[in-house]
């Protein structure tokens, strides 16, 4: 048997093992989403001392990753790196690590299984081959974790996460193996921008598709704008006033509008999956044809929004400090 033949046979043999692992790992991570958020919060909290010691204030960026060198040792630590406004040009970031507990238990079992299944190939399949497979699965883990945290950390302020960290008025959390190839988890920007900045952002989104993704608008008065089929996923409009704005066919998945007021606005055909309209006020607002699966609305406002029966079955109603899913 030559190496190429052995490698092909081995890949066929382990295909079922890897597929079963992926299903198990997906369920495992989803079931530990809150634990994962706690690990991230702990890592940021551990950054506080090195941030102050290295005078990295105000803090602008925090990057999370699992280092390959740690994975090779099966030491599954989460590394958090805090940087100032220079981002990747900050060559001496503040660093802290947090333990991940049983987060990688299925991953560990996969590694053992792949190693055991390779033994009969008597050196034709070696540790470096297995490591390459493991690193491929690690990339999938990174993507899955980034997705979970992107949703889970949206309410960071209400939960009191990252309290006491000397963040700038604008700061970003990112996840990924490399700084230049990392995914956005959270973008916070409490700077005042104004109507001109809003119009410019909308114009830019016409040719740069992600210009409004993760956008932050805080206590702004925005009006008289037509947006059509633009990408505004995970945007934040906190305590804003929005008047005569149409979001026809836009993607607003995961966006938050906490405490904002809408007057004569339209969300025709929008994707508002998981959008948060907590503490919002509405006057002459249309959600005709919008996808509202998991969208959160104040319970007392819903009867006046003229949602159709299909939409009413999917929304989440917020009463006081609790959210519950109801069919009206």
PDB file of N, CA, C and O in Angstrom, residues 247-325:
ATOM      1  N   UNK A 247     -37.421  50.858   5.289  1.00  0.00           N
ATOM      2  CA  UNK A 247     -36.377  49.825   5.227  1.00  0.00           C
ATOM      3  C   UNK A 247     -36.850  48.702   4.307  1.00  0.00           C
ATOM      4  O   UNK A 247     -36.819  47.529   4.678  1.00  0.00           O
ATOM      5  N   UNK A 248     -37.301  49.028   3.113  1.00  0.00           N
ATOM      6  CA  UNK A 248     -37.910  48.039   2.233  1.00  0.00           C
ATOM      7  C   UNK A 248     -36.920  46.946   1.827  1.00  0.00           C
ATOM      8  O   UNK A 248     -35.870  47.225   1.240  1.00  0.00           O
ATOM      9  N   UNK A 249     -37.262  45.695   2.165  1.00  0.00           N
ATOM     10  CA  UNK A 249     -36.457  44.556   1.759  1.00  0.00           C
ATOM     11  C   UNK A 249     -35.089  44.481   2.406  1.00  0.00           C
ATOM     12  O   UNK A 249     -34.218  43.734   1.941  1.00  0.00           O
ATOM     13  N   UNK A 250     -34.878  45.208   3.485  1.00  0.00           N
ATOM     14  CA  UNK A 250     -33.561  45.213   4.136  1.00  0.00           C
ATOM     15  C   UNK A 250     -33.402  44.032   5.084  1.00  0.00           C
ATOM     16  O   UNK A 250     -34.376  43.485   5.601  1.00  0.00           O
ATOM     17  N   UNK A 251     -32.159  43.645   5.321  1.00  0.00           N
ATOM     18  CA  UNK A 251     -31.854  42.614   6.310  1.00  0.00           C
ATOM     19  C   UNK A 251     -31.442  43.290   7.605  1.00  0.00           C
ATOM     20  O   UNK A 251     -30.422  43.972   7.677  1.00  0.00           O
ATOM     21  N   UNK A 252     -32.283  43.132   8.634  1.00  0.00           N
ATOM     22  CA  UNK A 252     -32.027  43.710   9.953  1.00  0.00           C
ATOM     23  C   UNK A 252     -31.942  42.609  11.003  1.00  0.00           C
ATOM     24  O   UNK A 252     -32.246  42.816  12.173  1.00  0.00           O
ATOM     25  N   UNK A 253     -31.508  41.446  10.573  1.00  0.00           N
ATOM     26  CA  UNK A 253     -31.387  40.303  11.474  1.00  0.00           C
ATOM     27  C   UNK A 253     -30.485  40.650  12.660  1.00  0.00           C
ATOM     28  O   UNK A 253     -29.393  41.193  12.505  1.00  0.00           O
ATOM     29  N   UNK A 254     -30.976  40.360  13.876  1.00  0.00           N
ATOM     30  CA  UNK A 254     -30.173  40.574  15.072  1.00  0.00           C
ATOM     31  C   UNK A 254     -30.000  42.019  15.483  1.00  0.00           C
ATOM     32  O   UNK A 254     -29.231  42.311  16.400  1.00  0.00           O
ATOM     33  N   UNK A 255     -30.696  42.941  14.836  1.00  0.00           N
ATOM     34  CA  UNK A 255     -30.536  44.363  15.170  1.00  0.00           C
ATOM     35  C   UNK A 255     -31.285  44.707  16.454  1.00  0.00           C
ATOM     36  O   UNK A 255     -32.227  44.021  16.851  1.00  0.00           O
ATOM     37  N   UNK A 256     -30.863  45.807  17.088  1.00  0.00           N
ATOM     38  CA  UNK A 256     -31.483  46.242  18.336  1.00  0.00           C
ATOM     39  C   UNK A 256     -31.921  47.702  18.211  1.00  0.00           C
ATOM     40  O   UNK A 256     -31.179  48.538  17.716  1.00  0.00           O
ATOM     41  N   UNK A 257     -33.137  47.959  18.687  1.00  0.00           N
ATOM     42  CA  UNK A 257     -33.697  49.307  18.627  1.00  0.00           C
ATOM     43  C   UNK A 257     -34.131  49.763  20.025  1.00  0.00           C
ATOM     44  O   UNK A 257     -35.090  50.510  20.165  1.00  0.00           O
ATOM     45  N   UNK A 258     -33.453  49.333  21.037  1.00  0.00           N
ATOM     46  CA  UNK A 258     -33.881  49.543  22.423  1.00  0.00           C
ATOM     47  C   UNK A 258     -34.168  51.010  22.719  1.00  0.00           C
ATOM     48  O   UNK A 258     -33.329  51.889  22.495  1.00  0.00           O
ATOM     49  N   UNK A 259     -35.395  51.244  23.220  1.00  0.00           N
ATOM     50  CA  UNK A 259     -35.751  52.585  23.665  1.00  0.00           C
ATOM     51  C   UNK A 259     -35.928  53.602  22.559  1.00  0.00           C
ATOM     52  O   UNK A 259     -35.960  54.806  22.825  1.00  0.00           O
ATOM     53  N   UNK A 260     -36.059  53.167  21.307  1.00  0.00           N
ATOM     54  CA  UNK A 260     -36.199  54.111  20.195  1.00  0.00           C
ATOM     55  C   UNK A 260     -37.675  54.389  19.891  1.00  0.00           C
ATOM     56  O   UNK A 260     -38.571  53.635  20.263  1.00  0.00           O
ATOM     57  N   UNK A 261     -37.898  55.494  19.177  1.00  0.00           N
ATOM     58  CA  UNK A 261     -39.245  55.890  18.794  1.00  0.00           C
ATOM     59  C   UNK A 261     -39.349  55.926  17.269  1.00  0.00           C
ATOM     60  O   UNK A 261     -38.491  56.498  16.587  1.00  0.00           O
ATOM     61  N   UNK A 262     -40.404  55.308  16.724  1.00  0.00           N
ATOM     62  CA  UNK A 262     -40.614  55.242  15.282  1.00  0.00           C
ATOM     63  C   UNK A 262     -41.883  56.012  14.913  1.00  0.00           C
ATOM     64  O   UNK A 262     -42.935  55.802  15.514  1.00  0.00           O
ATOM     65  N   UNK A 263     -41.774  56.863  13.911  1.00  0.00           N
ATOM     66  CA  UNK A 263     -42.931  57.586  13.396  1.00  0.00           C
ATOM     67  C   UNK A 263     -42.954  57.475  11.873  1.00  0.00           C
ATOM     68  O   UNK A 263     -41.985  57.814  11.196  1.00  0.00           O
ATOM     69  N   UNK A 264     -44.064  56.934  11.369  1.00  0.00           N
ATOM     70  CA  UNK A 264     -44.264  56.797   9.924  1.00  0.00           C
ATOM     71  C   UNK A 264     -43.088  56.069   9.253  1.00  0.00           C
ATOM     72  O   UNK A 264     -42.574  56.493   8.210  1.00  0.00           O
ATOM     73  N   UNK A 265     -42.689  54.961   9.854  1.00  0.00           N
ATOM     74  CA  UNK A 265     -41.609  54.130   9.295  1.00  0.00           C
ATOM     75  C   UNK A 265     -42.196  52.859   8.696  1.00  0.00           C
ATOM     76  O   UNK A 265     -43.293  52.428   9.045  1.00  0.00           O
ATOM     77  N   UNK A 266     -41.445  52.245   7.794  1.00  0.00           N
ATOM     78  CA  UNK A 266     -41.937  51.055   7.103  1.00  0.00           C
ATOM     79  C   UNK A 266     -40.841  50.012   7.023  1.00  0.00           C
ATOM     80  O   UNK A 266     -39.692  50.318   6.704  1.00  0.00           O
ATOM     81  N   UNK A 267     -41.213  48.770   7.330  1.00  0.00           N
ATOM     82  CA  UNK A 267     -40.289  47.637   7.274  1.00  0.00           C
ATOM     83  C   UNK A 267     -40.813  46.601   6.286  1.00  0.00           C
ATOM     84  O   UNK A 267     -40.814  45.405   6.560  1.00  0.00           O
ATOM     85  N   UNK A 268     -41.241  47.040   5.131  1.00  0.00           N
ATOM     86  CA  UNK A 268     -41.865  46.142   4.165  1.00  0.00           C
ATOM     87  C   UNK A 268     -40.885  45.065   3.688  1.00  0.00           C
ATOM     88  O   UNK A 268     -39.802  45.357   3.183  1.00  0.00           O
ATOM     89  N   UNK A 269     -41.288  43.800   3.863  1.00  0.00           N
ATOM     90  CA  UNK A 269     -40.484  42.682   3.377  1.00  0.00           C
ATOM     91  C   UNK A 269     -39.119  42.540   4.022  1.00  0.00           C
ATOM     92  O   UNK A 269     -38.228  41.895   3.458  1.00  0.00           O
ATOM     93  N   UNK A 270     -38.938  43.103   5.192  1.00  0.00           N
ATOM     94  CA  UNK A 270     -37.628  43.038   5.871  1.00  0.00           C
ATOM     95  C   UNK A 270     -37.422  41.715   6.594  1.00  0.00           C
ATOM     96  O   UNK A 270     -38.376  41.063   7.021  1.00  0.00           O
ATOM     97  N   UNK A 271     -36.174  41.350   6.761  1.00  0.00           N
ATOM     98  CA  UNK A 271     -35.822  40.250   7.646  1.00  0.00           C
ATOM     99  C   UNK A 271     -35.481  40.855   9.001  1.00  0.00           C
ATOM    100  O   UNK A 271     -34.464  41.531   9.155  1.00  0.00           O
ATOM    101  N   UNK A 272     -36.364  40.634   9.972  1.00  0.00           N
ATOM    102  CA  UNK A 272     -36.174  41.164  11.323  1.00  0.00           C
ATOM    103  C   UNK A 272     -36.035  40.017  12.325  1.00  0.00           C
ATOM    104  O   UNK A 272     -36.397  40.154  13.492  1.00  0.00           O
ATOM    105  N   UNK A 273     -35.503  38.902  11.875  1.00  0.00           N
ATOM    106  CA  UNK A 273     -35.313  37.744  12.748  1.00  0.00           C
ATOM    107  C   UNK A 273     -34.462  38.131  13.967  1.00  0.00           C
ATOM    108  O   UNK A 273     -33.354  38.647  13.825  1.00  0.00           O
ATOM    109  N   UNK A 274     -35.011  37.902  15.148  1.00  0.00           N
ATOM    110  CA  UNK A 274     -34.272  38.180  16.378  1.00  0.00           C
ATOM    111  C   UNK A 274     -34.076  39.648  16.690  1.00  0.00           C
ATOM    112  O   UNK A 274     -33.344  39.989  17.623  1.00  0.00           O
ATOM    113  N   UNK A 275     -34.711  40.544  15.948  1.00  0.00           N
ATOM    114  CA  UNK A 275     -34.562  41.981  16.217  1.00  0.00           C
ATOM    115  C   UNK A 275     -35.191  42.318  17.564  1.00  0.00           C
ATOM    116  O   UNK A 275     -36.169  41.695  17.985  1.00  0.00           O
ATOM    117  N   UNK A 276     -34.644  43.317  18.240  1.00  0.00           N
ATOM    118  CA  UNK A 276     -35.100  43.689  19.580  1.00  0.00           C
ATOM    119  C   UNK A 276     -35.695  45.094  19.553  1.00  0.00           C
ATOM    120  O   UNK A 276     -34.990  46.075  19.334  1.00  0.00           O
ATOM    121  N   UNK A 277     -37.014  45.173  19.786  1.00  0.00           N
ATOM    122  CA  UNK A 277     -37.706  46.457  19.840  1.00  0.00           C
ATOM    123  C   UNK A 277     -38.139  46.785  21.273  1.00  0.00           C
ATOM    124  O   UNK A 277     -39.160  47.442  21.486  1.00  0.00           O
ATOM    125  N   UNK A 278     -37.380  46.324  22.252  1.00  0.00           N
ATOM    126  CA  UNK A 278     -37.729  46.557  23.653  1.00  0.00           C
ATOM    127  C   UNK A 278     -37.861  48.048  23.940  1.00  0.00           C
ATOM    128  O   UNK A 278     -37.055  48.860  23.468  1.00  0.00           O
ATOM    129  N   UNK A 279     -38.880  48.387  24.703  1.00  0.00           N
ATOM    130  CA  UNK A 279     -39.096  49.765  25.174  1.00  0.00           C
ATOM    131  C   UNK A 279     -39.263  50.751  24.023  1.00  0.00           C
ATOM    132  O   UNK A 279     -39.025  51.951  24.178  1.00  0.00           O
ATOM    133  N   UNK A 280     -39.667  50.262  22.849  1.00  0.00           N
ATOM    134  CA  UNK A 280     -39.864  51.151  21.707  1.00  0.00           C
ATOM    135  C   UNK A 280     -41.292  51.683  21.667  1.00  0.00           C
ATOM    136  O   UNK A 280     -42.231  51.067  22.183  1.00  0.00           O
ATOM    137  N   UNK A 281     -41.450  52.851  21.027  1.00  0.00           N
ATOM    138  CA  UNK A 281     -42.764  53.444  20.789  1.00  0.00           C
ATOM    139  C   UNK A 281     -42.981  53.523  19.286  1.00  0.00           C
ATOM    140  O   UNK A 281     -42.041  53.800  18.524  1.00  0.00           O
ATOM    141  N   UNK A 282     -44.239  53.267  18.854  1.00  0.00           N
ATOM    142  CA  UNK A 282     -44.540  53.214  17.418  1.00  0.00           C
ATOM    143  C   UNK A 282     -45.736  54.097  17.089  1.00  0.00           C
ATOM    144  O   UNK A 282     -46.736  54.096  17.812  1.00  0.00           O
ATOM    145  N   UNK A 283     -45.617  54.820  15.994  1.00  0.00           N
ATOM    146  CA  UNK A 283     -46.731  55.634  15.494  1.00  0.00           C
ATOM    147  C   UNK A 283     -46.754  55.519  13.975  1.00  0.00           C
ATOM    148  O   UNK A 283     -45.824  55.939  13.287  1.00  0.00           O
ATOM    149  N   UNK A 284     -47.837  54.902  13.473  1.00  0.00           N
ATOM    150  CA  UNK A 284     -47.989  54.692  12.030  1.00  0.00           C
ATOM    151  C   UNK A 284     -46.782  53.952  11.443  1.00  0.00           C
ATOM    152  O   UNK A 284     -46.120  54.413  10.513  1.00  0.00           O
ATOM    153  N   UNK A 285     -46.511  52.790  11.982  1.00  0.00           N
ATOM    154  CA  UNK A 285     -45.387  51.963  11.530  1.00  0.00           C
ATOM    155  C   UNK A 285     -45.930  50.690  10.904  1.00  0.00           C
ATOM    156  O   UNK A 285     -46.836  50.051  11.454  1.00  0.00           O
ATOM    157  N   UNK A 286     -45.385  50.311   9.760  1.00  0.00           N
ATOM    158  CA  UNK A 286     -45.847  49.118   9.056  1.00  0.00           C
ATOM    159  C   UNK A 286     -44.775  48.034   9.039  1.00  0.00           C
ATOM    160  O   UNK A 286     -43.614  48.294   8.717  1.00  0.00           O
ATOM    161  N   UNK A 287     -45.203  46.804   9.387  1.00  0.00           N
ATOM    162  CA  UNK A 287     -44.334  45.627   9.307  1.00  0.00           C
ATOM    163  C   UNK A 287     -44.862  44.642   8.258  1.00  0.00           C
ATOM    164  O   UNK A 287     -44.612  43.440   8.339  1.00  0.00           O
ATOM    165  N   UNK A 288     -45.568  45.158   7.267  1.00  0.00           N
ATOM    166  CA  UNK A 288     -46.173  44.305   6.252  1.00  0.00           C
ATOM    167  C   UNK A 288     -45.111  43.456   5.547  1.00  0.00           C
ATOM    168  O   UNK A 288     -44.093  43.966   5.066  1.00  0.00           O
ATOM    169  N   UNK A 289     -45.347  42.153   5.519  1.00  0.00           N
ATOM    170  CA  UNK A 289     -44.457  41.231   4.818  1.00  0.00           C
ATOM    171  C   UNK A 289     -43.119  40.992   5.475  1.00  0.00           C
ATOM    172  O   UNK A 289     -42.255  40.327   4.897  1.00  0.00           O
ATOM    173  N   UNK A 290     -42.933  41.491   6.686  1.00  0.00           N
ATOM    174  CA  UNK A 290     -41.642  41.338   7.370  1.00  0.00           C
ATOM    175  C   UNK A 290     -41.551  39.979   8.056  1.00  0.00           C
ATOM    176  O   UNK A 290     -42.544  39.460   8.571  1.00  0.00           O
ATOM    177  N   UNK A 291     -40.351  39.405   8.095  1.00  0.00           N
ATOM    178  CA  UNK A 291     -40.090  38.175   8.842  1.00  0.00           C
ATOM    179  C   UNK A 291     -39.729  38.564  10.273  1.00  0.00           C
ATOM    180  O   UNK A 291     -38.730  39.242  10.508  1.00  0.00           O
ATOM    181  N   UNK A 292     -40.554  38.121  11.239  1.00  0.00           N
ATOM    182  CA  UNK A 292     -40.393  38.557  12.628  1.00  0.00           C
ATOM    183  C   UNK A 292     -40.097  37.403  13.586  1.00  0.00           C
ATOM    184  O   UNK A 292     -40.335  37.516  14.789  1.00  0.00           O
ATOM    185  N   UNK A 293     -39.539  36.309  13.079  1.00  0.00           N
ATOM    186  CA  UNK A 293     -39.246  35.165  13.943  1.00  0.00           C
ATOM    187  C   UNK A 293     -38.302  35.568  15.075  1.00  0.00           C
ATOM    188  O   UNK A 293     -37.197  36.041  14.840  1.00  0.00           O
ATOM    189  N   UNK A 294     -38.780  35.413  16.313  1.00  0.00           N
ATOM    190  CA  UNK A 294     -37.944  35.723  17.480  1.00  0.00           C
ATOM    191  C   UNK A 294     -37.753  37.194  17.753  1.00  0.00           C
ATOM    192  O   UNK A 294     -36.989  37.557  18.660  1.00  0.00           O
ATOM    193  N   UNK A 295     -38.423  38.071  17.004  1.00  0.00           N
ATOM    194  CA  UNK A 295     -38.305  39.507  17.266  1.00  0.00           C
ATOM    195  C   UNK A 295     -39.003  39.845  18.579  1.00  0.00           C
ATOM    196  O   UNK A 295     -40.056  39.293  18.900  1.00  0.00           O
ATOM    197  N   UNK A 296     -38.419  40.752  19.343  1.00  0.00           N
ATOM    198  CA  UNK A 296     -38.936  41.100  20.665  1.00  0.00           C
ATOM    199  C   UNK A 296     -39.650  42.445  20.604  1.00  0.00           C
ATOM    200  O   UNK A 296     -39.097  43.437  20.122  1.00  0.00           O
ATOM    201  N   UNK A 297     -40.906  42.471  21.103  1.00  0.00           N
ATOM    202  CA  UNK A 297     -41.698  43.694  21.135  1.00  0.00           C
ATOM    203  C   UNK A 297     -42.265  43.906  22.545  1.00  0.00           C
ATOM    204  O   UNK A 297     -42.538  42.930  23.255  1.00  0.00           O
ATOM    205  N   UNK A 298     -42.498  45.147  22.939  1.00  0.00           N
ATOM    206  CA  UNK A 298     -43.209  45.399  24.201  1.00  0.00           C
ATOM    207  C   UNK A 298     -44.631  44.862  24.073  1.00  0.00           C
ATOM    208  O   UNK A 298     -45.331  45.165  23.097  1.00  0.00           O
ATOM    209  N   UNK A 299     -45.071  44.063  25.013  1.00  0.00           N
ATOM    210  CA  UNK A 299     -46.372  43.407  24.906  1.00  0.00           C
ATOM    211  C   UNK A 299     -47.513  44.399  24.727  1.00  0.00           C
ATOM    212  O   UNK A 299     -48.455  44.153  23.966  1.00  0.00           O
ATOM    213  N   UNK A 300     -47.437  45.530  25.402  1.00  0.00           N
ATOM    214  CA  UNK A 300     -48.542  46.487  25.347  1.00  0.00           C
ATOM    215  C   UNK A 300     -48.634  47.205  24.000  1.00  0.00           C
ATOM    216  O   UNK A 300     -49.664  47.811  23.674  1.00  0.00           O
ATOM    217  N   UNK A 301     -47.577  47.144  23.178  1.00  0.00           N
ATOM    218  CA  UNK A 301     -47.588  47.838  21.884  1.00  0.00           C
ATOM    219  C   UNK A 301     -48.087  46.952  20.745  1.00  0.00           C
ATOM    220  O   UNK A 301     -48.574  47.459  19.728  1.00  0.00           O
ATOM    221  N   UNK A 302     -47.967  45.652  20.902  1.00  0.00           N
ATOM    222  CA  UNK A 302     -48.246  44.728  19.797  1.00  0.00           C
ATOM    223  C   UNK A 302     -49.665  44.843  19.239  1.00  0.00           C
ATOM    224  O   UNK A 302     -49.853  44.811  18.008  1.00  0.00           O
ATOM    225  N   UNK A 303     -50.712  44.985  20.064  1.00  0.00           N
ATOM    226  CA  UNK A 303     -52.065  45.072  19.494  1.00  0.00           C
ATOM    227  C   UNK A 303     -52.266  46.238  18.528  1.00  0.00           C
ATOM    228  O   UNK A 303     -53.216  46.232  17.733  1.00  0.00           O
ATOM    229  N   UNK A 304     -51.409  47.229  18.559  1.00  0.00           N
ATOM    230  CA  UNK A 304     -51.566  48.402  17.701  1.00  0.00           C
ATOM    231  C   UNK A 304     -50.634  48.390  16.485  1.00  0.00           C
ATOM    232  O   UNK A 304     -50.570  49.366  15.737  1.00  0.00           O
ATOM    233  N   UNK A 305     -49.917  47.286  16.286  1.00  0.00           N
ATOM    234  CA  UNK A 305     -48.959  47.209  15.178  1.00  0.00           C
ATOM    235  C   UNK A 305     -49.543  46.544  13.936  1.00  0.00           C
ATOM    236  O   UNK A 305     -48.884  46.510  12.896  1.00  0.00           O
ATOM    237  N   UNK A 306     -50.743  45.969  14.051  1.00  0.00           N
ATOM    238  CA  UNK A 306     -51.447  45.348  12.922  1.00  0.00           C
ATOM    239  C   UNK A 306     -50.610  44.239  12.287  1.00  0.00           C
ATOM    240  O   UNK A 306     -50.521  44.123  11.057  1.00  0.00           O
ATOM    241  N   UNK A 307     -49.997  43.415  13.125  1.00  0.00           N
ATOM    242  CA  UNK A 307     -49.245  42.270  12.621  1.00  0.00           C
ATOM    243  C   UNK A 307     -50.224  41.201  12.153  1.00  0.00           C
ATOM    244  O   UNK A 307     -51.320  41.050  12.711  1.00  0.00           O
ATOM    245  N   UNK A 308     -49.825  40.428  11.139  1.00  0.00           N
ATOM    246  CA  UNK A 308     -50.721  39.381  10.655  1.00  0.00           C
ATOM    247  C   UNK A 308     -50.596  38.141  11.546  1.00  0.00           C
ATOM    248  O   UNK A 308     -49.670  38.037  12.353  1.00  0.00           O
ATOM    249  N   UNK A 309     -51.535  37.198  11.429  1.00  0.00           N
ATOM    250  CA  UNK A 309     -51.529  36.024  12.317  1.00  0.00           C
ATOM    251  C   UNK A 309     -50.206  35.246  12.281  1.00  0.00           C
ATOM    252  O   UNK A 309     -49.748  34.755  13.310  1.00  0.00           O
ATOM    253  N   UNK A 310     -49.613  35.132  11.099  1.00  0.00           N
ATOM    254  CA  UNK A 310     -48.344  34.402  10.992  1.00  0.00           C
ATOM    255  C   UNK A 310     -47.257  35.103  11.801  1.00  0.00           C
ATOM    256  O   UNK A 310     -46.465  34.460  12.496  1.00  0.00           O
ATOM    257  N   UNK A 311     -47.201  36.421  11.715  1.00  0.00           N
ATOM    258  CA  UNK A 311     -46.199  37.176  12.454  1.00  0.00           C
ATOM    259  C   UNK A 311     -46.424  37.082  13.954  1.00  0.00           C
ATOM    260  O   UNK A 311     -45.479  36.948  14.740  1.00  0.00           O
ATOM    261  N   UNK A 312     -47.705  37.125  14.363  1.00  0.00           N
ATOM    262  CA  UNK A 312     -48.026  37.090  15.792  1.00  0.00           C
ATOM    263  C   UNK A 312     -47.603  35.783  16.448  1.00  0.00           C
ATOM    264  O   UNK A 312     -47.289  35.746  17.636  1.00  0.00           O
ATOM    265  N   UNK A 313     -47.572  34.718  15.665  1.00  0.00           N
ATOM    266  CA  UNK A 313     -47.165  33.419  16.210  1.00  0.00           C
ATOM    267  C   UNK A 313     -45.667  33.331  16.451  1.00  0.00           C
ATOM    268  O   UNK A 313     -45.200  32.449  17.173  1.00  0.00           O
ATOM    269  N   UNK A 314     -44.904  34.237  15.849  1.00  0.00           N
ATOM    270  CA  UNK A 314     -43.449  34.129  15.909  1.00  0.00           C
ATOM    271  C   UNK A 314     -42.768  35.143  16.816  1.00  0.00           C
ATOM    272  O   UNK A 314     -41.610  34.968  17.180  1.00  0.00           O
ATOM    273  N   UNK A 315     -43.455  36.227  17.166  1.00  0.00           N
ATOM    274  CA  UNK A 315     -42.791  37.284  17.933  1.00  0.00           C
ATOM    275  C   UNK A 315     -42.656  36.899  19.399  1.00  0.00           C
ATOM    276  O   UNK A 315     -43.371  36.045  19.916  1.00  0.00           O
ATOM    277  N   UNK A 316     -41.717  37.543  20.067  1.00  0.00           N
ATOM    278  CA  UNK A 316     -41.522  37.404  21.508  1.00  0.00           C
ATOM    279  C   UNK A 316     -42.063  38.665  22.163  1.00  0.00           C
ATOM    280  O   UNK A 316     -41.770  39.785  21.702  1.00  0.00           O
ATOM    281  N   UNK A 317     -42.851  38.498  23.211  1.00  0.00           N
ATOM    282  CA  UNK A 317     -43.439  39.634  23.905  1.00  0.00           C
ATOM    283  C   UNK A 317     -42.692  39.897  25.200  1.00  0.00           C
ATOM    284  O   UNK A 317     -42.417  38.975  25.971  1.00  0.00           O
ATOM    285  N   UNK A 318     -42.362  41.142  25.429  1.00  0.00           N
ATOM    286  CA  UNK A 318     -41.633  41.503  26.643  1.00  0.00           C
ATOM    287  C   UNK A 318     -42.558  42.247  27.584  1.00  0.00           C
ATOM    288  O   UNK A 318     -43.129  43.280  27.226  1.00  0.00           O
ATOM    289  N   UNK A 319     -42.683  41.716  28.789  1.00  0.00           N
ATOM    290  CA  UNK A 319     -43.479  42.351  29.830  1.00  0.00           C
ATOM    291  C   UNK A 319     -42.589  42.584  31.037  1.00  0.00           C
ATOM    292  O   UNK A 319     -42.091  41.635  31.642  1.00  0.00           O
ATOM    293  N   UNK A 320     -42.385  43.836  31.378  1.00  0.00           N
ATOM    294  CA  UNK A 320     -41.508  44.124  32.502  1.00  0.00           C
ATOM    295  C   UNK A 320     -40.104  43.670  32.198  1.00  0.00           C
ATOM    296  O   UNK A 320     -39.536  43.987  31.160  1.00  0.00           O
ATOM    297  N   UNK A 321     -39.519  42.842  33.074  1.00  0.00           N
ATOM    298  CA  UNK A 321     -38.150  42.371  32.905  1.00  0.00           C
ATOM    299  C   UNK A 321     -38.091  40.973  32.312  1.00  0.00           C
ATOM    300  O   UNK A 321     -37.039  40.364  32.255  1.00  0.00           O
ATOM    301  N   UNK A 322     -39.241  40.438  31.863  1.00  0.00           N
ATOM    302  CA  UNK A 322     -39.252  39.071  31.375  1.00  0.00           C
ATOM    303  C   UNK A 322     -39.722  39.025  29.937  1.00  0.00           C
ATOM    304  O   UNK A 322     -40.536  39.823  29.486  1.00  0.00           O
ATOM    305  N   UNK A 323     -39.197  38.056  29.200  1.00  0.00           N
ATOM    306  CA  UNK A 323     -39.646  37.817  27.841  1.00  0.00           C
ATOM    307  C   UNK A 323     -40.299  36.455  27.777  1.00  0.00           C
ATOM    308  O   UNK A 323     -39.834  35.500  28.378  1.00  0.00           O
ATOM    309  N   UNK A 324     -41.406  36.413  27.039  1.00  0.00           N
ATOM    310  CA  UNK A 324     -42.041  35.113  26.872  1.00  0.00           C
ATOM    311  C   UNK A 324     -42.673  35.062  25.490  1.00  0.00           C
ATOM    312  O   UNK A 324     -43.113  36.078  24.943  1.00  0.00           O
ATOM    313  N   UNK A 325     -42.737  33.866  24.942  1.00  0.00           N
ATOM    314  CA  UNK A 325     -43.308  33.714  23.614  1.00  0.00           C
ATOM    315  C   UNK A 325     -44.785  33.404  23.778  1.00  0.00           C
ATOM    316  O   UNK A 325     -45.157  32.522  24.541  1.00  0.00           O
TER     317      UNK A 325
END
